[in-house]
């Protein structure tokens, strides 16, 4: 090790017992840090990894003493289980089918979740809060992440515990063997409400719904541009528009869940091709 | 005497050709131990003391990786007993349950490690999010991470079909039905039929290799589950770890 390794470009400082052996770019971790700050991976990190691995193994071993992988009867295309539950990690999406048509809940929305997650680092322009846990320095980012996954987990919990036969709402104390009368919940598209309230034609009612839908996105985009100008300036137009689209869509999912559960609204946007 | 035997072994040409360094009880050998091993060299030789703090990573990424390794090992073991044929698959699983030595153990481990991986990959992502570790220069690694997340979910879902029981059959039937609602390319999706997509040529047909979940779907899911997706995950994991090394670990300063 001694003299051989010490290269000419790093002439050895006689006051130090070590020589600098590695050059790194600016963003690399150990730049400008004194060597004392680091420890060897063997054994320090490897020990932690081995302990983790042992704990996980023990945990799994204990778990499978109590719980076994399920196996129902042989697949039978002619009998559909009721209720039919997806695996838990997809139950959120299955639950969303109650609130949206399948093309949206089952395809477009999952796609948007994936793309939205991937874009997150590019939409978050706040440079603070790297390398430590903080809420106060990046409240809005944390809010967005938490809100999205709150929907994800809450719908999973609803799907697991509060849905029963025919995917109807069952409280834990309801009789889970008895079918609910589907007529108890009649869903109405929003435009029919307008037709009733304002005595307008169906076409005009639909137009109201469409205006609300488009207005939600338009105002939801424009108002923050004016009210939170610094934020908008920091993001720039395209980044802001992209963010706004994903943000409003996420909020829209929550709004639609509320509209549907409390007011039995089926659709807000009604067009000949798609309904939302 | 023991010392002599040990020396004989350690000094032998065979031993030296395998382990190129002495026992890592000094700094030089500690460094060699890491970078001369293909398995260990994904680590740097040294890390910052603070990066080791358990309360930072909670070891979540490492646990996810470990669960993936358990899944690979138990999965390969299960493959020895499993036939992707609708007439046999279910019976193979029954055999694993009641006949084959260690069958239940391996199946349970595989199943719960899979649930665990889904859970821990999410926890790991949440940790990365909360510590801002996705910000520059690590944006791309976050994307790689999302790809891993999606792959983990799809892996779980494709594996779900293989036991060929009611749970499997209907979960996949309903999931595949979703595909038929894909806009533009699904038979039931907006503008799908207008563009000429029928039950026999749309995206769901491509996924299942038929109009219903049957033998073709089983073999597709089997190949995806046992070969394609694990390979994809492995490749992306390699990129993931490479990027951690290149971008530097975020860790507290
Ligand atoms: C198969 C799944 C995955 C495995 C096995 C895995 C493994 C790891 C490991 C071992 C680390 C080292 C630090 C730690 O343990 O926290 C890490 C870091 C990281 N992971 Fe993952 N990961 C996976 C999925 C993900 C996902 C879903 C994301 C985000 C969407 C992600 C983003 C990151 C980032 C950005 C880092 C760097 C963290 C830093 O510098 O602090 N990974 N990953």
Coordinates of C-alpha atoms and ligand atoms in Angstrom, one line a residue:
Chain A
X1 CA 0.0 0.0 0.0
X2 CA 2.5 2.5 1.3
X3 CA 4.6 4.4 -1.2
X4 CA 3.5 2.5 -4.3
X5 CA -0.1 3.8 -4.2
X6 CA 0.8 7.4 -3.6
X7 CA 0.7 9.0 -7.0
X8 CA 2.6 12.0 -8.0
X9 CA -0.5 14.1 -8.4
X10 CA -1.2 13.7 -4.8
X11 CA 2.1 14.5 -3.1
X12 CA 2.0 13.2 0.4
X13 CA 1.6 15.7 3.1
X14 CA 4.1 14.8 5.8
X15 CA 1.8 15.9 8.5
X16 CA -0.8 13.3 7.5
X17 CA -0.7 9.6 7.7
X18 CA -2.9 9.0 4.7
X19 CA -3.0 10.1 1.1
X20 CA -5.9 11.2 -1.1
X21 CA -6.6 8.4 -3.5
X22 CA -9.8 9.2 -5.2
X23 CA -11.1 12.2 -7.2
X24 CA -14.8 12.7 -7.5
X25 CA -17.1 15.1 -9.2
X26 CA -18.8 17.9 -7.3
X27 CA -22.1 16.1 -6.5
X28 CA -20.5 12.9 -5.3
X29 CA -20.9 12.2 -1.6
X30 CA -17.5 12.4 -0.1
X31 CA -16.2 15.5 -1.8
X32 CA -14.8 18.1 0.7
X33 CA -15.4 15.7 3.5
X34 CA -12.6 14.6 5.7
X35 CA -11.7 10.9 5.4
X36 CA -12.5 10.5 9.1
X37 CA -16.1 10.9 8.2
X38 CA -16.3 7.6 6.4
X39 CA -16.1 4.0 7.6
X40 CA -15.4 0.7 5.8
X41 CA -18.3 -1.1 4.3
X42 CA -16.8 -4.3 5.6
X43 CA -17.8 -4.9 8.3
X44 CA -20.0 -1.9 9.2
X45 CA -22.5 -1.8 6.4
X46 CA -22.4 -5.6 5.7
X47 CA -23.3 -6.3 9.3
X48 CA -26.4 -4.1 9.1
X49 CA -27.4 -5.8 5.9
X50 CA -27.0 -9.3 7.3
X51 CA -29.0 -8.3 10.4
X52 CA -31.8 -7.0 8.2
X53 CA -31.8 -10.1 6.2
X54 CA -32.0 -12.3 9.3
X55 CA -34.8 -10.2 10.7
X56 CA -36.8 -10.4 7.5
X57 CA -36.3 -14.2 7.4
X58 CA -37.4 -14.6 10.9
X59 CA -40.4 -12.4 10.4
X60 CA -41.5 -14.4 7.3
X61 CA -40.9 -17.7 9.2
X62 CA -43.1 -16.5 12.1
X63 CA -45.7 -15.2 9.8
X64 CA -46.2 -18.4 7.9
X65 CA -46.8 -20.3 11.1
X66 CA -50.1 -18.4 11.4
X67 CA -51.1 -17.7 7.8
X68 CA -50.9 -19.9 4.8
X69 CA -51.0 -19.1 1.1
X70 CA -54.7 -19.5 0.1
X71 CA -55.9 -22.0 -2.5
X72 CA -59.6 -22.0 -3.4
X73 CA -61.4 -24.5 -5.5
X74 CA -60.4 -25.3 -9.1
X75 CA -60.9 -22.4 -11.6
X76 CA -64.4 -22.5 -12.9
X77 CA -65.5 -20.1 -15.6
X78 CA -69.1 -20.8 -15.0
X79 CA -69.3 -19.6 -11.3
X80 CA -68.3 -16.1 -10.5
X81 CA -67.4 -15.5 -6.9
X82 CA -69.4 -12.7 -5.3
X83 CA -67.9 -10.4 -4.3
X84 CA -64.9 -10.8 -6.6
X85 CA -61.9 -9.1 -5.0
X86 CA -58.7 -8.2 -6.7
X87 CA -55.4 -8.8 -4.8
X88 CA -55.1 -6.1 -2.1
X89 CA -52.7 -3.9 -3.9
X90 CA -55.2 -3.5 -6.8
X91 CA -58.2 -3.1 -4.6
X92 CA -57.9 0.7 -4.7
X93 CA -58.3 0.6 -8.5
X94 CA -61.2 -1.9 -8.2
X95 CA -62.9 0.4 -5.8
X96 CA -62.5 3.3 -8.1
X97 CA -64.6 1.5 -10.6
X98 CA -67.5 2.5 -8.4
X99 CA -66.8 6.1 -9.1
X100 CA -65.6 6.1 -12.7
X101 CA -66.2 4.2 -15.9
X102 CA -63.7 1.3 -16.5
X103 CA -61.7 3.1 -19.3
X104 CA -60.9 5.8 -16.8
X105 CA -60.6 3.9 -13.5
X106 CA -58.9 0.9 -15.0
X107 CA -56.6 2.3 -17.7
X108 CA -56.2 6.1 -17.9
X109 CA -56.0 6.8 -14.2
X110 CA -53.4 4.1 -13.4
X111 CA -51.4 5.4 -16.4
X112 CA -51.7 8.9 -15.0
X113 CA -50.5 7.7 -11.6
X114 CA -47.4 6.1 -13.1
X115 CA -46.6 9.1 -15.3
X116 CA -47.3 11.5 -12.5
X117 CA -45.0 9.7 -10.2
X118 CA -42.3 9.7 -12.8
X119 CA -42.7 13.4 -13.4
X120 CA -42.6 14.3 -9.7
X121 CA -38.9 15.1 -9.6
X122 CA -39.2 17.4 -12.6
X123 CA -42.3 19.3 -11.3
X124 CA -40.9 19.8 -7.8
X125 CA -38.6 22.8 -8.2
X126 CA -38.0 23.3 -4.5
X127 CA -34.3 22.5 -4.0
X128 CA -34.6 22.2 -0.2
X129 CA -34.9 19.1 1.9
X130 CA -32.5 16.7 0.3
X131 CA -31.0 14.1 2.6
X132 CA -33.1 14.6 5.7
X133 CA -36.7 14.3 6.8
X134 CA -38.5 17.6 6.8
X135 CA -42.1 18.7 6.5
X136 CA -41.8 22.4 7.1
X137 CA -39.4 23.1 4.2
X138 CA -41.5 21.3 1.6
X139 CA -45.1 21.2 2.8
X140 CA -46.7 21.3 -0.6
X141 CA -44.7 18.4 -2.1
X142 CA -45.4 16.3 1.0
X143 CA -49.0 17.2 0.9
X144 CA -49.3 16.0 -2.7
X145 CA -47.6 12.7 -2.1
X146 CA -49.6 12.0 1.0
X147 CA -52.9 13.0 -0.5
X148 CA -52.4 10.8 -3.5
X149 CA -51.5 7.8 -1.4
X150 CA -54.2 8.5 1.1
X151 CA -56.7 8.0 -1.6
X152 CA -54.8 4.8 -2.6
X153 CA -54.9 3.3 0.9
X154 CA -58.3 4.5 1.9
X155 CA -59.9 2.9 -1.2
X156 CA -58.0 -0.3 -0.4
X157 CA -59.4 -0.3 3.1
X158 CA -62.9 0.4 1.8
X159 CA -62.5 -2.4 -0.8
X160 CA -61.3 -4.8 1.8
X161 CA -63.6 -4.2 4.7
X162 CA -66.6 -2.2 3.6
X163 CA -67.6 -3.9 0.3
X164 CA -69.7 -7.1 0.2
X165 CA -72.1 -8.8 -2.1
X166 CA -72.4 -7.1 -5.5
X167 CA -69.7 -4.7 -4.4
X168 CA -72.3 -2.9 -2.3
X169 CA -71.4 -0.9 0.8
X170 CA -71.6 -3.2 3.9
X171 CA -70.7 -2.0 7.4
X172 CA -68.8 -4.5 9.5
X173 CA -72.1 -5.1 11.5
X174 CA -74.3 -5.5 8.4
X175 CA -75.4 -9.0 7.4
X176 CA -72.9 -9.9 4.8
X177 CA -74.9 -12.8 3.5
X178 CA -78.0 -10.8 2.4
X179 CA -78.1 -9.0 -0.9
X180 CA -78.7 -5.3 -0.7
X181 CA -81.5 -3.8 -2.6
X182 CA -79.8 -2.1 -5.5
X183 CA -82.7 0.3 -5.8
X184 CA -81.7 1.9 -2.5
X185 CA -79.0 3.8 -4.4
X186 CA -80.1 5.4 -7.6
X187 CA -77.3 7.1 -9.5
X188 CA -78.1 10.2 -11.4
X189 CA -76.0 12.0 -13.9
X190 CA -75.5 15.6 -12.8
X191 CA -77.2 17.0 -15.9
X192 CA -80.6 15.5 -14.9
X193 CA -80.4 17.4 -11.7
X194 CA -80.0 20.6 -13.6
X195 CA -82.9 19.6 -15.8
X196 CA -85.1 19.2 -12.7
X197 CA -83.9 22.3 -11.0
X198 CA -83.9 24.8 -13.8
X199 CA -86.4 23.2 -16.1
X200 CA -84.0 23.3 -19.0
X201 CA -83.7 20.7 -21.8
X202 CA -81.4 17.8 -21.4
X203 CA -78.9 19.2 -23.8
X204 CA -78.6 22.4 -21.8
X205 CA -78.2 20.4 -18.6
X206 CA -75.4 18.5 -20.2
X207 CA -73.8 21.8 -21.2
X208 CA -73.9 22.9 -17.6
X209 CA -72.1 19.8 -16.6
X210 CA -69.5 20.3 -19.3
X211 CA -69.0 23.9 -18.3
X212 CA -68.5 22.8 -14.6
X213 CA -65.9 20.2 -15.7
X214 CA -64.0 22.5 -18.0
X215 CA -64.3 25.4 -15.6
X216 CA -62.9 23.3 -12.8
X217 CA -59.7 22.7 -14.8
X218 CA -59.5 26.2 -16.3
X219 CA -60.1 28.1 -13.1
X220 CA -58.1 25.6 -11.1
X221 CA -55.2 26.4 -13.4
X222 CA -55.6 30.2 -13.7
X223 CA -56.4 31.3 -10.2
X224 CA -53.2 29.9 -8.6
X225 CA -51.2 31.5 -11.4
X226 CA -52.5 34.9 -10.1
X227 CA -52.7 34.2 -6.4
X228 CA -49.4 32.4 -6.0
X229 CA -47.4 34.3 -8.6
X230 CA -44.0 33.4 -7.1
X231 CA -44.7 29.7 -7.3
X232 CA -45.9 30.1 -10.9
X233 CA -42.8 32.1 -11.8
X234 CA -40.5 29.6 -10.2
X235 CA -42.1 26.7 -12.2
X236 CA -42.4 28.3 -15.6
X237 CA -45.4 27.9 -17.9
X238 CA -45.1 24.3 -19.1
X239 CA -44.0 22.8 -15.8
X240 CA -46.9 24.6 -14.1
X241 CA -49.4 23.5 -16.7
X242 CA -48.3 19.9 -16.4
X243 CA -48.4 20.0 -12.6
X244 CA -51.7 21.7 -12.6
X245 CA -53.2 19.0 -14.8
X246 CA -52.1 16.2 -12.6
X247 CA -52.9 18.1 -9.4
X248 CA -56.5 18.9 -10.5
X249 CA -57.0 15.4 -11.8
X250 CA -56.0 14.0 -8.4
X251 CA -58.2 16.4 -6.6
X252 CA -60.9 15.5 -9.1
X253 CA -60.8 11.9 -8.1
X254 CA -61.4 12.8 -4.4
X255 CA -64.2 15.2 -5.4
X256 CA -65.9 12.6 -7.5
X257 CA -65.7 10.1 -4.7
X258 CA -67.4 12.6 -2.4
X259 CA -70.0 13.5 -5.0
X260 CA -70.8 9.9 -5.6
X261 CA -70.9 8.7 -2.0
X262 CA -72.9 11.7 -0.6
X263 CA -75.0 12.8 -3.6
X264 CA -75.1 9.7 -5.8
X265 CA -73.9 11.7 -8.8
X266 CA -72.9 9.4 -11.6
X267 CA -71.4 11.7 -14.2
X268 CA -70.3 15.3 -14.3
X269 CA -69.0 15.4 -17.9
X270 CA -71.4 13.7 -20.4
X271 CA -70.4 13.5 -24.0
X272 CA -71.5 11.0 -26.7
X273 CA -68.1 9.3 -26.4
X274 CA -66.9 9.5 -22.9
X275 CA -68.5 10.2 -19.5
X276 CA -66.6 11.2 -16.4
Chain B
X1 CA -1.0 -27.8 14.2
X2 CA -4.3 -26.1 13.3
X3 CA -2.4 -23.0 12.4
X4 CA -0.3 -25.0 10.1
X5 CA -3.3 -26.6 8.3
X6 CA -4.9 -23.2 8.0
X7 CA -1.7 -21.8 6.5
X8 CA -1.5 -24.7 4.1
X9 CA -5.0 -23.9 2.9
X10 CA -4.8 -20.2 2.8
X11 CA -1.4 -20.2 1.0
X12 CA -2.5 -22.8 -1.5
X13 CA -2.8 -21.9 -5.2
X14 CA -6.5 -22.8 -5.2
X15 CA -7.4 -20.7 -2.3
X16 CA -5.5 -17.8 -3.5
X17 CA -7.0 -18.0 -6.9
X18 CA -10.5 -17.7 -5.4
X19 CA -9.9 -15.2 -2.6
X20 CA -7.4 -12.6 -3.8
X21 CA -6.9 -11.1 -0.3
X22 CA -6.4 -12.0 3.3
X23 CA -9.2 -11.9 5.9
X24 CA -10.5 -8.4 6.0
X25 CA -9.2 -7.4 9.4
X26 CA -7.1 -4.5 8.1
X27 CA -8.0 -1.6 5.9
X28 CA -6.3 -2.8 2.8
X29 CA -8.0 -6.2 2.8
X30 CA -11.3 -4.6 3.7
X31 CA -11.1 -2.6 0.6
X32 CA -10.1 -5.6 -1.5
X33 CA -12.9 -7.7 0.0
X34 CA -15.4 -5.2 -1.5
X35 CA -14.0 -4.4 -4.9
X36 CA -12.6 -7.8 -5.8
X37 CA -16.0 -9.5 -5.3
X38 CA -18.7 -9.3 -7.9
X39 CA -21.4 -9.5 -5.3
X40 CA -20.0 -7.0 -2.8
X41 CA -18.6 -4.5 -5.3
X42 CA -22.0 -2.8 -5.7
X43 CA -21.0 -1.2 -2.5
X44 CA -18.4 1.5 -2.3
X45 CA -15.4 0.6 -0.2
X46 CA -16.2 3.2 2.3
X47 CA -19.4 5.0 3.2
X48 CA -20.1 8.0 5.3
X49 CA -20.8 7.1 8.9
X50 CA -24.0 9.1 8.7
X51 CA -25.3 7.1 5.7
X52 CA -25.4 4.0 8.0
X53 CA -27.9 5.6 10.3
X54 CA -30.8 3.2 10.4
X55 CA -33.3 6.0 11.1
X56 CA -32.5 7.4 7.6
X57 CA -33.2 4.5 5.2
X58 CA -34.7 2.0 7.7
X59 CA -33.0 -0.4 5.3
X60 CA -36.1 -0.4 3.2
X61 CA -34.5 -0.7 -0.2
X62 CA -32.2 -3.4 1.1
X63 CA -35.2 -5.3 2.5
X64 CA -37.0 -5.1 -0.8
X65 CA -33.9 -6.5 -2.5
X66 CA -33.7 -9.3 0.0
X67 CA -37.3 -10.2 -0.5
X68 CA -36.7 -10.2 -4.3
X69 CA -33.9 -12.7 -3.7
X70 CA -36.1 -14.9 -1.5
X71 CA -38.7 -14.8 -4.3
X72 CA -36.2 -15.8 -6.9
X73 CA -34.9 -18.8 -4.9
X74 CA -38.3 -20.1 -3.7
X75 CA -39.7 -19.4 -7.2
X76 CA -37.1 -21.5 -8.9
X77 CA -37.8 -24.2 -6.4
X78 CA -41.5 -24.1 -7.1
X79 CA -40.8 -24.3 -10.9
X80 CA -39.5 -27.8 -10.5
X81 CA -43.0 -28.9 -9.5
X82 CA -45.3 -26.7 -11.6
X83 CA -46.7 -27.3 -15.0
X84 CA -48.3 -24.4 -16.9
X85 CA -51.1 -26.5 -18.2
X86 CA -54.7 -25.9 -17.1
X87 CA -55.3 -29.6 -16.6
X88 CA -52.4 -29.9 -14.2
X89 CA -51.5 -26.6 -12.6
X90 CA -54.1 -26.8 -9.8
X91 CA -53.1 -30.4 -9.0
X92 CA -49.5 -29.4 -8.8
X93 CA -50.3 -26.8 -6.2
X94 CA -52.3 -29.4 -4.3
X95 CA -49.3 -31.7 -4.4
X96 CA -47.2 -28.9 -3.1
X97 CA -49.6 -28.5 -0.2
X98 CA -50.1 -32.1 0.7
X99 CA -47.5 -34.3 -0.8
X100 CA -44.2 -32.7 -1.5
X101 CA -41.7 -32.3 1.3
X102 CA -41.3 -28.6 2.1
X103 CA -43.9 -27.7 -0.5
X104 CA -46.1 -25.7 1.9
X105 CA -43.0 -23.9 3.3
X106 CA -41.8 -22.8 -0.1
X107 CA -45.2 -21.8 -1.3
X108 CA -46.0 -19.8 1.8
X109 CA -42.6 -18.1 1.7
X110 CA -43.0 -17.2 -2.0
X111 CA -46.5 -15.9 -1.4
X112 CA -45.8 -13.8 1.6
X113 CA -42.4 -12.5 0.4
X114 CA -44.4 -11.3 -2.7
X115 CA -46.9 -9.4 -0.5
X116 CA -43.9 -8.1 1.5
X117 CA -42.1 -6.9 -1.6
X118 CA -45.1 -4.9 -2.7
X119 CA -45.4 -3.3 0.7
X120 CA -41.7 -2.6 1.2
X121 CA -41.2 -1.2 -2.3
X122 CA -43.9 1.3 -1.4
X123 CA -42.3 2.0 2.0
X124 CA -38.9 2.5 0.3
X125 CA -40.4 4.9 -2.2
X126 CA -42.0 6.8 0.6
X127 CA -38.7 7.0 2.4
X128 CA -37.0 8.3 -0.7
X129 CA -39.8 10.8 -1.2
X130 CA -39.7 12.1 2.4
X131 CA -36.0 12.6 2.4
X132 CA -36.1 14.4 -1.0
X133 CA -33.7 11.9 -2.4
X134 CA -35.4 12.1 -5.8
X135 CA -34.2 15.6 -6.5
X136 CA -31.4 16.5 -8.8
X137 CA -29.2 14.6 -9.6
X138 CA -31.3 11.6 -8.7
X139 CA -34.4 12.3 -10.8
X140 CA -33.6 9.5 -13.2
X141 CA -33.1 7.0 -10.5
X142 CA -36.6 7.9 -9.3
X143 CA -37.9 7.0 -12.7
X144 CA -36.0 3.7 -12.7
X145 CA -37.6 3.2 -9.3
X146 CA -41.1 3.8 -10.6
X147 CA -40.4 1.2 -13.3
X148 CA -39.4 -1.2 -10.6
X149 CA -42.5 -0.5 -8.7
X150 CA -44.8 -1.1 -11.7
X151 CA -42.9 -4.3 -12.5
X152 CA -43.2 -5.5 -8.9
X153 CA -47.0 -5.1 -9.1
X154 CA -47.2 -6.8 -12.5
X155 CA -45.0 -9.6 -11.3
X156 CA -47.4 -10.2 -8.4
X157 CA -50.4 -10.1 -10.6
X158 CA -49.1 -12.5 -13.2
X159 CA -48.1 -14.9 -10.4
X160 CA -51.6 -14.7 -9.1
X161 CA -53.0 -16.7 -12.1
X162 CA -50.6 -19.6 -11.8
X163 CA -52.4 -21.7 -9.1
X164 CA -55.4 -21.8 -11.4
X165 CA -58.0 -21.7 -8.6
X166 CA -61.1 -19.5 -8.4
X167 CA -59.1 -16.6 -6.8
X168 CA -56.6 -16.7 -9.6
X169 CA -59.0 -17.1 -12.5
X170 CA -61.4 -14.3 -11.6
X171 CA -58.8 -11.8 -10.5
X172 CA -57.1 -12.2 -13.8
X173 CA -60.4 -12.3 -15.7
X174 CA -61.4 -9.0 -14.2
X175 CA -58.0 -7.4 -14.6
X176 CA -57.8 -8.4 -18.2
X177 CA -61.3 -7.1 -18.8
X178 CA -59.9 -3.7 -17.8
X179 CA -57.5 -3.9 -20.7
X180 CA -60.5 -4.2 -23.1
X181 CA -61.6 -0.7 -22.0
X182 CA -58.3 0.9 -23.1
X183 CA -59.1 3.9 -25.2
X184 CA -58.4 3.5 -28.9
X185 CA -57.1 0.0 -28.7
X186 CA -59.6 -1.9 -26.6
X187 CA -62.9 -3.4 -27.9
X188 CA -64.9 -1.7 -25.2
X189 CA -62.8 1.5 -24.8
X190 CA -63.7 4.9 -26.2
X191 CA -63.1 5.0 -30.0
X192 CA -62.0 1.3 -29.8
X193 CA -64.7 -0.2 -31.9
X194 CA -64.7 2.7 -34.3
X195 CA -61.1 2.0 -35.0
X196 CA -61.9 -1.6 -35.8
X197 CA -61.0 -3.3 -32.6
X198 CA -63.0 -6.5 -31.8
X199 CA -62.8 -9.2 -29.1
X200 CA -60.5 -11.0 -31.5
X201 CA -57.8 -8.4 -32.2
X202 CA -57.7 -5.9 -29.4
X203 CA -55.2 -5.4 -26.6
X204 CA -57.0 -7.8 -24.2
X205 CA -56.8 -10.5 -26.9
X206 CA -53.1 -9.8 -27.1
X207 CA -52.6 -10.0 -23.4
X208 CA -54.5 -13.3 -23.0
X209 CA -53.8 -14.9 -26.3
X210 CA -57.6 -15.5 -26.7
X211 CA -60.9 -14.0 -25.8
X212 CA -61.1 -15.6 -22.4
X213 CA -58.6 -16.7 -19.7
X214 CA -57.5 -20.1 -20.8
X215 CA -54.4 -22.2 -21.7
X216 CA -52.9 -19.5 -23.8
X217 CA -53.2 -16.9 -21.0
X218 CA -51.7 -19.4 -18.6
X219 CA -48.6 -20.0 -20.6
X220 CA -48.2 -16.2 -21.3
X221 CA -48.5 -15.3 -17.7
X222 CA -46.1 -18.2 -16.8
X223 CA -43.4 -17.0 -19.1
X224 CA -43.9 -13.4 -18.1
X225 CA -43.9 -14.3 -14.4
X226 CA -41.0 -16.7 -14.4
X227 CA -38.7 -15.3 -17.1
X228 CA -39.5 -11.9 -18.6
X229 CA -40.4 -9.8 -15.7
X230 CA -37.7 -11.1 -13.3
X231 CA -35.2 -10.4 -16.0
X232 CA -36.6 -6.9 -16.5
X233 CA -36.5 -6.3 -12.7
X234 CA -32.9 -7.5 -12.5
X235 CA -31.7 -5.3 -15.3
X236 CA -33.4 -2.2 -13.8
X237 CA -32.1 -3.1 -10.4
X238 CA -28.6 -3.1 -11.9
X239 CA -29.2 0.4 -13.3
X240 CA -30.8 1.4 -10.0
X241 CA -27.7 0.5 -8.0
X242 CA -25.3 1.8 -10.6
X243 CA -27.1 5.2 -10.4
X244 CA -26.9 5.2 -6.6
X245 CA -23.2 4.9 -6.9
X246 CA -22.9 7.4 -9.7
X247 CA -25.2 10.1 -8.3
X248 CA -24.0 9.5 -4.7
X249 CA -26.2 8.5 -1.8
X250 CA -28.3 11.3 -0.5
X251 CA -27.7 10.7 3.2
X252 CA -27.6 13.3 5.9
X253 CA -24.5 15.5 5.8
Ligands
LIG1 C1 -37.5 -3.6 -6.7 C2 -37.6 -2.5 -6.0 C3 -36.5 -1.7 -5.4 C4 -35.3 -2.1 -4.8 C5 -34.8 -3.5 -4.6 C6 -34.6 -0.9 -4.4 C7 -33.4 -0.9 -3.8 C8 -32.7 0.2 -3.3 C9 -31.6 0.3 -2.4 C10 -31.0 -1.0 -1.8 C11 -31.3 1.6 -2.2 C12 -30.2 2.1 -1.3 C13 -30.7 2.9 -0.2 C14 -31.9 2.3 0.6 O1 -31.8 1.2 1.0 O2 -32.8 3.1 0.9 C15 -32.1 2.4 -3.1 C16 -32.0 3.7 -3.2 C17 -32.9 4.5 -4.0 N1 -34.1 4.1 -4.5 FE1 -34.7 2.1 -4.7 N2 -35.3 0.2 -4.8 C18 -36.5 -0.2 -5.4 C19 -37.5 0.5 -5.9 C20 -37.5 1.9 -5.9 C21 -38.6 2.8 -6.1 C22 -40.1 2.3 -6.4 C23 -38.2 4.1 -6.1 C24 -39.0 5.4 -6.3 C25 -40.0 5.5 -7.1 C26 -36.8 4.0 -5.8 C27 -36.0 5.1 -5.7 C28 -34.7 5.2 -5.1 C29 -33.8 6.3 -5.1 C30 -34.1 7.7 -5.7 C31 -32.7 5.9 -4.3 C32 -31.5 6.8 -3.9 C33 -31.8 7.2 -2.5 C34 -30.7 8.1 -1.9 O3 -29.7 8.5 -2.5 O4 -31.0 8.4 -0.7 N3 -36.4 2.7 -5.7 N4 -33.0 1.5 -3.7

